[in-house]
């Protein structure tokens, strides 16, 4: 398979169990190149489990996951070279400054010094973290950490950006900047897979939306397609609540 033509992310019949608990069941979905996909679902629906399978932190019990055509289980290095992942709890090396951390990430992805410095300057200005980039990250607030982790993820201009709850802890101006950065990434041909509880952000920027409930995909499509399925001009919030209200177990 040529990786250039393959979808950014493909999950085929994926199931993940923790013991007897089925966290994700028979999940099939495709993220196209240049697409911004919002993955929604109530607490415990299976979003983080799905994301961890996409980035290779968990292996499915059944089914397969590919990133740009590379099987994440058997060709993990090639798949991960295309990926950036931001977990819901931002992780930084506490004894590094923000700048040292970004230099470390730039080196891992073989950026030139010129690329590194230009991109850091750009991201630092847009996400407004120049004031503390040279402080140890152990003293950062949650939002400060989140900004530097997002900058690290965008630094190598990944083909696929996978983000668990990108806006938690960010102030309104930063949320707007992050939305713009995501849209720019997709216009440049990259793809963004984000899980979120912030429905208005999904509504504003997502090309397609998927809703997972009790581990199963219960809806997927553009906002207009979801509205058509709900047979009314509902808001995404109403559609979401309608599709996830039946608490019928797994
Ligand atoms: P939230 O919105 O609350 O973050 P989520 O949609 O990301 O939820 P997951 O974290 O994927 O949901 O969890 C899906 C299900 O799997 C839940 O029932 C959860 O309790 C269970 N689960 C997740 N991780 C584990 C684990 N390590 N061991 C056992 N069960 C787990």
XYZ file of N, CA and C and ligand atoms in Angstrom, residues 18 21 23 42-49 197, ligand 1:
67
model
N -10.868 -4.295 28.837
C -10.054 -4.309 30.055
C -10.654 -5.428 30.910
N -14.479 -5.961 30.842
C -15.110 -4.693 30.422
C -14.767 -4.405 28.955
N -14.443 -1.792 26.452
C -14.357 -0.330 26.448
C -14.653 0.236 25.070
N -19.943 10.665 26.149
C -20.027 10.911 27.594
C -18.801 10.355 28.315
N -18.663 10.686 29.575
C -17.571 10.122 30.374
C -17.611 8.601 30.304
N -16.445 8.013 30.106
C -16.342 6.551 30.086
C -16.807 5.911 28.793
N -17.061 6.711 27.754
C -17.613 6.161 26.503
C -16.583 5.373 25.688
N -15.299 5.685 25.884
C -14.263 4.966 25.134
C -13.376 5.869 24.289
N -13.442 7.176 24.476
C -12.662 8.116 23.658
C -11.159 7.962 23.900
N -10.752 8.009 25.165
C -9.312 7.927 25.460
C -8.766 6.559 25.065
N -9.540 5.529 25.275
C -9.102 4.187 24.876
C -8.868 4.141 23.366
N -15.172 17.432 25.109
C -16.510 17.597 25.693
C -17.058 18.980 25.348
P -13.818 10.513 29.774
O -14.635 11.426 28.924
O -14.390 10.378 31.162
O -12.353 10.816 29.781
P -13.522 8.314 27.876
O -14.594 8.372 26.849
O -12.190 8.810 27.493
O -14.027 9.019 29.190
P -12.195 5.789 28.495
O -11.166 6.388 29.411
O -11.755 5.330 27.174
O -13.446 6.773 28.325
O -12.863 4.565 29.280
C -13.773 3.676 28.647
C -14.168 2.609 29.645
O -13.041 1.797 29.935
C -14.659 3.143 30.988
O -15.706 2.296 31.434
C -13.450 3.030 31.900
O -13.839 2.817 33.229
C -12.770 1.791 31.330
N -11.302 1.853 31.483
C -10.486 2.771 30.975
N -9.216 2.501 31.283
C -9.232 1.374 32.025
C -8.239 0.570 32.639
N -6.945 0.880 32.555
N -8.635 -0.524 33.295
C -9.938 -0.864 33.385
N -10.939 -0.154 32.817
C -10.592 0.946 32.146
